[in-house]
Amino acid sequence: YNVVNRELDRKQDHILPEAQDIAVLSKKFNEYFNEKIENIRATLPSISSSCYSEPQPVFSDGYLNEFSPCTEGELRDIIQRSGIKCAPSDFLPEHLVKENIDTLIPL
């Protein structure tokens, strides 16, 4: 029951800042998070516009009618970057997929 009560947020104290006016409280939250974002951005290196450009879409009618196949190397890189995740119902466990990725990719 403890798990259910915790997940359903039963019998727990709600700790919120004191405020007479909800508009003032929401404005303070907004200012707080905007300041956090500004501080994070200030620590990141700036990107000059000459070395960054928005990618141009390769289609214009809103439909993806044509796909380019990826190489086995690109597929391997994508899988390894995103991680291999398997559900209990998958026919191959995660460790077998990892150990045999080079054999499985051409399939």
Tab-separated table of C-alpha atoms in Angstrom:
chain	number	residue	atom	x	y	z
A	1	TYR	CA	0.000	0.000	0.000
A	2	ASN	CA	2.902	2.355	0.595
A	3	VAL	CA	3.857	2.225	-3.071
A	4	VAL	CA	0.285	2.877	-4.217
A	5	ASN	CA	-0.147	5.720	-1.744
A	6	ARG	CA	3.143	7.282	-2.810
A	7	GLU	CA	2.355	6.957	-6.525
A	8	LEU	CA	-1.153	8.358	-6.085
A	9	ASP	CA	0.248	11.163	-3.918
A	10	ARG	CA	-1.930	10.251	-0.954
A	11	LYS	CA	-1.224	11.515	2.569
A	12	GLN	CA	1.779	13.575	1.576
A	13	ASP	CA	2.494	17.126	2.531
A	14	HIS	CA	2.534	19.525	-0.368
A	15	ILE	CA	5.320	22.017	0.024
A	16	LEU	CA	4.684	25.139	-2.001
A	17	PRO	CA	5.976	28.651	-1.471
A	18	GLU	CA	3.728	30.989	0.437
A	19	ALA	CA	1.899	33.468	-1.758
A	20	GLN	CA	-1.149	35.647	-1.374
A	21	ASP	CA	-1.526	36.164	-5.102
A	22	ILE	CA	-1.174	33.305	-7.613
A	23	ALA	CA	-0.169	35.775	-10.346
A	24	VAL	CA	2.780	36.979	-8.254
A	25	LEU	CA	3.800	33.400	-7.509
A	26	SER	CA	3.662	32.372	-11.166
A	27	LYS	CA	5.685	35.447	-12.146
A	28	LYS	CA	8.361	34.525	-9.579
A	29	PHE	CA	8.520	30.961	-10.930
A	30	ASN	CA	8.840	32.309	-14.468
A	31	GLU	CA	11.635	34.700	-13.483
A	32	TYR	CA	13.449	31.938	-11.591
A	33	PHE	CA	13.455	29.511	-14.514
A	34	ASN	CA	14.293	32.200	-17.067
A	35	GLU	CA	17.278	33.183	-14.929
A	36	LYS	CA	18.397	29.535	-14.704
A	37	ILE	CA	18.224	29.190	-18.502
A	38	GLU	CA	20.138	32.443	-19.010
A	39	ASN	CA	22.852	31.244	-16.595
A	40	ILE	CA	23.164	27.920	-18.396
A	41	ARG	CA	23.367	29.631	-21.779
A	42	ALA	CA	26.025	32.009	-20.452
A	43	THR	CA	28.267	29.043	-19.609
A	44	LEU	CA	27.948	27.503	-23.088
A	45	PRO	CA	30.293	28.531	-25.891
A	46	SER	CA	28.612	30.739	-28.443
A	47	ILE	CA	28.050	29.466	-31.972
A	48	SER	CA	28.808	31.913	-34.727
A	49	SER	CA	26.245	32.133	-37.477
A	50	SER	CA	28.921	31.408	-40.078
A	51	CYS	CA	29.502	27.876	-38.786
A	52	TYR	CA	25.879	26.983	-38.157
A	53	SER	CA	23.008	26.990	-40.557
A	54	GLU	CA	19.510	25.613	-40.287
A	55	PRO	CA	19.142	22.342	-42.172
A	56	GLN	CA	17.019	22.687	-45.270
A	57	PRO	CA	14.193	20.198	-45.696
A	58	VAL	CA	14.580	17.874	-48.652
A	59	PHE	CA	10.842	17.786	-49.297
A	60	SER	CA	8.353	20.579	-49.745
A	61	ASP	CA	4.896	19.050	-50.011
A	62	GLY	CA	4.723	17.748	-46.423
A	63	TYR	CA	4.933	14.085	-47.446
A	64	LEU	CA	7.918	11.782	-47.201
A	65	ASN	CA	7.635	9.896	-50.469
A	66	GLU	CA	11.245	8.882	-50.871
A	67	PHE	CA	13.834	7.526	-48.454
A	68	SER	CA	17.544	7.028	-48.908
A	69	PRO	CA	18.880	3.770	-47.461
A	70	CYS	CA	21.509	4.071	-44.755
A	71	THR	CA	24.745	2.151	-44.723
A	72	GLU	CA	25.461	-0.638	-42.251
A	73	GLY	CA	28.016	1.629	-40.584
A	74	GLU	CA	25.481	4.449	-40.153
A	75	LEU	CA	22.972	1.992	-38.694
A	76	ARG	CA	25.577	0.580	-36.297
A	77	ASP	CA	26.522	4.115	-35.163
A	78	ILE	CA	22.872	5.066	-34.601
A	79	ILE	CA	22.167	1.921	-32.584
A	80	GLN	CA	25.312	2.296	-30.473
A	81	ARG	CA	24.732	6.027	-29.845
A	82	SER	CA	21.111	5.582	-28.807
A	83	GLY	CA	21.748	2.410	-26.867
A	84	ILE	CA	20.275	-1.023	-27.208
A	85	LYS	CA	17.085	-1.470	-25.267
A	86	CYS	CA	15.116	-4.696	-25.180
A	87	ALA	CA	11.783	-5.509	-23.628
A	88	PRO	CA	11.261	-8.761	-21.738
A	89	SER	CA	9.056	-9.923	-24.608
A	90	ASP	CA	11.817	-9.455	-27.234
A	91	PHE	CA	13.163	-12.716	-28.638
A	92	LEU	CA	16.806	-11.639	-28.136
A	93	PRO	CA	18.067	-10.257	-24.834
A	94	GLU	CA	20.088	-7.042	-24.844
A	95	HIS	CA	23.461	-8.700	-24.182
A	96	LEU	CA	23.053	-11.018	-27.214
A	97	VAL	CA	22.176	-8.098	-29.479
A	98	LYS	CA	25.248	-6.177	-28.252
A	99	GLU	CA	27.567	-9.163	-28.658
A	100	ASN	CA	26.295	-9.980	-32.165
A	101	ILE	CA	25.488	-6.564	-33.625
A	102	ASP	CA	27.858	-7.034	-36.571
A	103	THR	CA	26.109	-10.285	-37.479
A	104	LEU	CA	22.589	-8.896	-37.013
A	105	ILE	CA	22.915	-5.581	-38.879
A	106	PRO	CA	23.104	-7.048	-42.402
A	107	LEU	CA	19.854	-8.929	-41.707
